[in-house]
Amino acid sequence: MTALLEVNGLRTRFHTPEGMVYAVNGISFHVDEGETLAVVGESGCGKSVSMLSVLQLIMVPPGEISGGVALYRGQDLLKKTDNEMEAIRGKEISMIFQDPMTSLNPVLTIGRQIIESLRKHIGMDQKTAEHRAVELLDLVGISDGLRHLDDYPHQFSGGMRQRVMIAMSLACNPSLLIADEPTTALDVTIQAQIVELITKIRQQVGMAVIWITHDLGVVAGIADRVIVMYAGFIVEEAGVDAMYENPRHPYTSALLNALPRVDQRRGERLKSIAGAPPSLLVEPSGCPFVRRCEYAIERCKIENPPLTLVEPAHTIACWVDIRTGVPR
């Protein structure tokens, strides 16, 4: 398949009073036309910062994109001007942010917020844009959309606000949708509805999706491929089936072992990952997972393993074969 977005060597830093924060450390990945790529990992591992960097949404300062390229349809997004990026964001690439209450403008009606994008990027007149906004609200499951155009965000529940955010992100028929933990803070029933909604729309319009999450349970039903991040690095990448059936990195394996299972025996405790992530204020050296890894060898402390192909379309960053415990 053709790569819609190809990122190579992306590095993002933050200058803080405490010191330099090494948030993203030279990651490379791609997204193909029409596929769903899941980016998983615990909070603070660099998932959201990576995607915000690609869209030049990192505040500079304190942030700094210190290296890498992000080729969208062959053009490097990181070299584009603010005006050029404004023409791409919302039209070619859209993003659903984590918290719809803070992402939506509280003093503007939802109708105005949807219509603004249609008028700016597509050049619709007011009446045509209003009609399209009603269609979008209906598409995301908000009935009687015409009546709701004059409502404000505080008049909606969390799930409804997230649906409005999805409607806004789909307004200009983007080729790529980045969903940054779109089900955070929603109850499980609403979570399932949002997941089903985005999956259905993706199939209808054929757009590619990057789904950022820490919920491995959600990933299994929506993704084609999965990237696992840890401390600003990609540690494993594979097709969704291979990732769940045959994880090859110690961190991925530990994450999956920590998931509740329906076949788990009564009274059996969940397995937690011992220790804590490394401080991002310390420049990385060696494997970032070494202090928590049961398979660690001396080499892991001094040399960070590169992503290496271990099976077709399956790469890991590890010096040890966790199936045998033998160094590679």
Coordinates of C-alpha atoms in Angstrom, one line a residue:
M1 CA 0.0 0.0 0.0
T2 CA 1.0 3.6 -0.5
A3 CA 2.2 5.5 2.6
L4 CA 0.0 8.5 3.3
L5 CA 2.2 9.7 6.1
E6 CA 5.8 8.7 6.7
V7 CA 7.7 10.0 9.7
N8 CA 11.4 9.4 10.1
G9 CA 13.7 10.3 13.1
L10 CA 11.2 12.6 14.9
R11 CA 12.7 14.2 18.0
T12 CA 10.9 16.6 20.3
R13 CA 12.3 18.3 23.4
F14 CA 10.9 20.7 26.0
H15 CA 12.9 23.3 27.7
T16 CA 11.7 23.5 31.4
P17 CA 13.1 25.1 34.6
E18 CA 13.9 21.6 35.8
G19 CA 15.9 20.9 32.6
M20 CA 15.5 19.4 29.2
V21 CA 12.6 17.0 28.8
Y22 CA 13.4 14.3 26.1
A23 CA 9.8 13.6 25.1
V24 CA 10.2 11.9 21.7
N25 CA 13.5 10.3 20.8
G26 CA 14.0 9.6 17.1
I27 CA 10.9 7.6 16.2
S28 CA 10.0 6.5 12.7
F29 CA 6.6 5.1 11.5
H30 CA 4.2 5.2 8.6
V31 CA 0.5 5.2 7.9
D32 CA -0.9 3.7 4.7
E33 CA -3.9 5.0 2.8
G34 CA -7.1 3.8 4.5
E35 CA -5.6 1.9 7.4
T36 CA -6.0 2.2 11.1
L37 CA -2.7 2.5 13.1
A38 CA -2.9 2.3 16.9
V39 CA -0.3 4.0 19.0
V40 CA -0.3 2.5 22.5
G41 CA 1.7 3.0 25.7
E42 CA 1.4 4.4 29.2
S43 CA 0.8 8.1 30.0
G44 CA 3.8 10.3 29.3
C45 CA 5.4 7.9 26.7
G46 CA 5.2 10.4 23.9
K47 CA 2.2 9.3 22.0
S48 CA 0.3 12.6 21.9
V49 CA 3.5 14.7 21.6
S50 CA 4.5 12.8 18.5
M51 CA 1.3 13.5 16.7
L52 CA 1.2 17.1 17.8
S53 CA 4.7 17.5 16.6
V54 CA 3.8 16.2 13.1
L55 CA 1.0 18.8 12.9
Q56 CA 3.3 21.6 14.3
L57 CA 1.0 22.0 17.3
I58 CA 3.8 22.0 19.8
M59 CA 4.2 25.4 21.5
V60 CA 7.6 26.8 20.7
P61 CA 9.0 27.6 23.3
P62 CA 9.1 25.6 25.5
G63 CA 8.8 22.9 22.9
E64 CA 11.3 22.2 20.1
I65 CA 11.1 19.8 17.2
S66 CA 14.8 19.1 17.1
G67 CA 15.0 16.5 14.3
G68 CA 13.2 14.4 11.8
V69 CA 10.9 14.6 8.7
A70 CA 7.2 14.0 8.4
L71 CA 6.3 13.4 4.8
Y72 CA 2.6 13.7 4.0
R73 CA 2.0 12.8 0.4
G74 CA 5.7 13.4 -0.2
Q75 CA 5.8 16.9 1.4
D76 CA 7.6 17.5 4.7
L77 CA 5.1 18.9 7.2
L78 CA 7.9 20.1 9.5
K79 CA 9.2 22.5 6.9
K80 CA 5.9 24.1 6.1
T81 CA 5.0 27.7 7.2
D82 CA 2.2 28.4 9.7
N83 CA -0.1 29.5 6.9
E84 CA 0.6 26.3 4.9
M85 CA -0.1 24.2 8.0
E86 CA -3.3 26.0 8.6
A87 CA -4.5 25.0 5.1
I88 CA -3.6 21.3 5.9
R89 CA -4.9 21.0 9.5
G90 CA -8.6 20.4 9.5
K91 CA -8.8 19.9 5.7
E92 CA -6.2 17.2 4.9
I93 CA -5.4 16.0 8.4
S94 CA -7.9 16.3 11.3
M95 CA -7.4 15.6 15.0
I96 CA -9.8 14.7 17.8
F97 CA -8.4 15.9 21.1
Q98 CA -8.6 14.1 24.4
D99 CA -10.9 16.5 26.3
P100 CA -13.8 17.8 24.2
M101 CA -14.8 20.3 26.9
T102 CA -11.5 22.2 26.7
S103 CA -11.1 21.6 23.0
L104 CA -14.4 23.2 22.1
N105 CA -14.7 27.0 22.5
P106 CA -17.2 27.4 25.4
V107 CA -18.5 30.8 24.2
L108 CA -19.2 29.8 20.6
T109 CA -22.2 27.7 19.5
I110 CA -21.3 24.3 18.1
G111 CA -22.9 25.3 14.8
R112 CA -20.5 28.2 14.4
Q113 CA -17.5 26.0 15.3
I114 CA -18.4 23.4 12.6
I115 CA -19.4 26.0 10.0
E116 CA -16.1 27.9 10.5
S117 CA -14.1 25.0 9.2
L118 CA -16.4 24.5 6.2
R119 CA -16.2 28.1 5.2
K120 CA -12.5 28.5 5.7
H121 CA -11.3 25.3 4.0
I122 CA -14.0 24.6 1.4
G123 CA -15.3 28.1 0.8
M124 CA -19.0 27.2 1.4
D125 CA -21.5 30.0 1.8
Q126 CA -23.3 30.3 5.1
K127 CA -26.5 28.5 4.1
T128 CA -24.7 25.6 2.4
A129 CA -22.3 25.3 5.4
E130 CA -25.3 25.2 7.9
H131 CA -26.9 22.4 5.8
R132 CA -23.6 20.4 5.8
A133 CA -23.2 21.0 9.6
V134 CA -26.7 19.4 10.2
E135 CA -25.7 16.4 8.0
L136 CA -22.5 16.0 10.0
L137 CA -24.4 16.1 13.4
D138 CA -26.8 13.4 12.0
L139 CA -23.8 11.3 10.8
V140 CA -22.3 11.2 14.3
G141 CA -25.6 10.4 16.0
I142 CA -26.9 13.8 17.1
S143 CA -30.5 13.9 15.9
D144 CA -32.4 17.1 15.2
G145 CA -29.1 18.8 14.3
L146 CA -30.7 22.0 13.1
R147 CA -32.0 22.7 16.6
H148 CA -28.6 22.0 18.1
L149 CA -26.6 24.3 15.9
D150 CA -27.4 27.2 18.4
D151 CA -26.4 25.2 21.5
Y152 CA -23.2 25.7 23.4
P153 CA -20.8 23.0 24.5
H154 CA -21.9 23.1 28.2
Q155 CA -25.4 22.0 27.1
F156 CA -24.1 18.6 26.0
S157 CA -22.9 15.6 27.9
G158 CA -19.3 14.4 27.6
G159 CA -20.3 11.8 25.0
M160 CA -22.3 14.3 23.0
R161 CA -19.4 16.8 23.1
Q162 CA -17.1 14.1 21.8
R163 CA -19.5 13.4 18.9
V164 CA -19.5 17.2 18.1
M165 CA -15.6 17.0 18.0
I166 CA -15.8 14.1 15.6
A167 CA -18.3 16.0 13.4
M168 CA -15.9 18.9 13.3
S169 CA -12.9 16.7 12.4
L170 CA -14.9 15.1 9.6
A171 CA -16.3 18.3 8.2
C172 CA -13.8 18.6 5.3
N173 CA -13.5 14.9 4.5
P174 CA -9.8 14.5 5.7
S175 CA -7.5 11.8 4.4
L176 CA -6.1 11.2 7.8
L177 CA -7.9 11.4 11.2
I178 CA -5.8 11.4 14.4
A179 CA -7.9 10.4 17.4
D180 CA -6.1 11.2 20.6
E181 CA -7.6 9.0 23.3
P182 CA -11.2 10.0 22.1
T183 CA -12.8 7.8 24.7
T184 CA -11.0 9.1 27.8
A185 CA -13.2 10.1 30.7
L186 CA -16.3 8.5 29.1
D187 CA -18.2 5.6 30.6
V188 CA -17.8 2.2 28.9
T189 CA -21.1 2.3 27.1
I190 CA -20.3 5.7 25.5
Q191 CA -16.8 4.5 24.8
A192 CA -18.1 1.6 22.8
Q193 CA -20.4 3.9 20.9
I194 CA -17.6 6.3 20.0
V195 CA -15.3 3.4 18.8
E196 CA -18.1 2.0 16.7
L197 CA -18.9 5.4 15.3
I198 CA -15.3 6.2 14.2
T199 CA -14.9 2.7 12.8
K200 CA -18.1 2.9 10.8
I201 CA -17.2 6.4 9.4
R202 CA -13.7 5.3 8.5
Q203 CA -15.1 2.4 6.4
Q204 CA -17.7 4.8 4.7
V205 CA -15.2 7.5 3.7
G206 CA -12.0 5.4 3.4
M207 CA -9.8 7.7 5.5
A208 CA -6.8 6.6 7.4
V209 CA -6.9 6.7 11.2
I210 CA -4.2 7.0 13.9
W211 CA -5.7 6.0 17.2
I212 CA -3.7 7.0 20.2
T213 CA -4.7 5.1 23.4
H214 CA -3.4 3.4 26.5
D215 CA -6.3 0.9 26.4
L216 CA -5.2 -2.3 24.7
G217 CA -8.7 -3.7 24.9
V218 CA -9.9 -1.1 22.5
V219 CA -7.1 -1.6 20.0
A220 CA -7.9 -5.3 19.3
G221 CA -11.1 -4.4 17.6
I222 CA -10.2 -1.4 15.5
A223 CA -6.5 -1.5 14.4
D224 CA -4.7 -3.0 11.4
R225 CA -1.2 -2.3 12.9
V226 CA 0.0 -1.4 16.4
I227 CA 2.9 0.7 17.5
V228 CA 4.0 0.4 21.2
M229 CA 5.8 3.4 22.7
Y230 CA 7.8 3.6 25.9
A231 CA 9.7 6.6 27.3
G232 CA 9.7 8.4 23.9
F233 CA 10.8 5.4 21.8
I234 CA 9.0 2.9 19.7
V235 CA 9.8 -0.5 21.1
E236 CA 7.6 -2.8 19.0
E237 CA 5.5 -2.6 15.8
A238 CA 3.4 -5.4 14.3
G239 CA 0.0 -6.3 12.8
V240 CA -2.7 -6.3 15.4
D241 CA -3.1 -10.1 15.4
A242 CA 0.7 -10.7 15.7
M243 CA 0.9 -8.2 18.5
Y244 CA -1.7 -10.0 20.7
E245 CA -0.8 -13.5 19.8
N246 CA 3.0 -13.2 19.8
P247 CA 4.4 -10.1 21.5
R248 CA 8.2 -10.1 21.2
H249 CA 9.2 -7.1 23.4
P250 CA 9.2 -7.5 27.2
Y251 CA 7.2 -4.3 27.7
T252 CA 4.5 -5.3 25.3
S253 CA 4.3 -8.8 26.9
A254 CA 4.1 -7.2 30.3
L255 CA 1.3 -4.9 29.2
L256 CA -0.8 -7.7 27.8
N257 CA -0.2 -9.8 30.9
A258 CA -1.6 -6.9 33.0
L259 CA -4.9 -7.0 31.1
P260 CA -7.9 -8.6 32.8
R261 CA -9.0 -11.7 30.9
V262 CA -12.4 -13.4 30.7
D263 CA -10.6 -16.8 31.0
Q264 CA -8.7 -15.8 34.2
R265 CA -9.2 -18.1 37.1
R266 CA -11.1 -16.8 40.1
G267 CA -8.8 -15.3 42.7
E268 CA -5.8 -15.0 40.3
R269 CA -4.1 -11.6 40.7
L270 CA -3.3 -9.4 37.8
K271 CA 0.4 -9.1 37.0
S272 CA 1.7 -5.6 37.4
I273 CA 4.9 -4.2 35.9
A274 CA 7.5 -3.6 38.6
G275 CA 9.3 -0.3 39.0
A276 CA 8.6 3.1 37.2
P277 CA 9.4 4.6 33.9
P278 CA 12.7 6.5 33.5
S279 CA 12.9 10.2 34.1
L280 CA 12.5 12.1 30.8
L281 CA 14.8 14.8 32.2
V282 CA 17.7 12.4 31.7
E283 CA 19.1 12.0 28.2
P284 CA 18.4 8.4 27.1
S285 CA 21.3 5.9 27.2
G286 CA 20.8 2.2 27.0
C287 CA 17.4 0.5 26.7
P288 CA 14.7 2.7 28.4
F289 CA 13.0 -0.4 29.8
V290 CA 16.1 -2.0 31.3
R291 CA 15.3 -1.2 35.0
R292 CA 11.9 -3.0 34.8
C293 CA 12.8 -5.8 32.5
E294 CA 13.2 -9.4 33.7
Y295 CA 15.3 -10.3 30.6
A296 CA 17.8 -7.5 30.9
I297 CA 21.5 -8.2 30.1
E298 CA 24.6 -6.1 30.6
R299 CA 24.4 -4.8 27.0
C300 CA 20.9 -3.3 27.7
K301 CA 22.4 -0.9 30.2
I302 CA 24.8 0.7 27.8
E303 CA 23.3 0.4 24.3
N304 CA 19.8 1.1 23.1
P305 CA 18.7 -1.6 20.7
P306 CA 17.4 -0.4 17.2
L307 CA 14.2 -1.6 15.8
T308 CA 14.9 -4.9 14.2
L309 CA 12.8 -7.2 12.0
V310 CA 12.1 -10.4 13.8
E311 CA 9.2 -11.7 11.7
P312 CA 7.6 -10.4 8.5
A313 CA 6.1 -6.9 9.3
H314 CA 7.1 -7.3 12.9
T315 CA 9.9 -5.2 14.5
I316 CA 11.1 -4.9 18.1
A317 CA 13.8 -2.9 19.9
C318 CA 15.3 -5.6 22.2
W319 CA 18.6 -7.4 22.6
V320 CA 17.0 -10.6 23.9
D321 CA 14.6 -13.2 22.4
I322 CA 12.0 -13.3 25.2
R323 CA 10.8 -16.7 24.0
T324 CA 14.1 -18.3 24.9
G325 CA 15.8 -15.7 27.1
V326 CA 18.8 -15.9 24.8
P327 CA 20.5 -12.7 23.5
R328 CA 19.9 -12.1 19.8

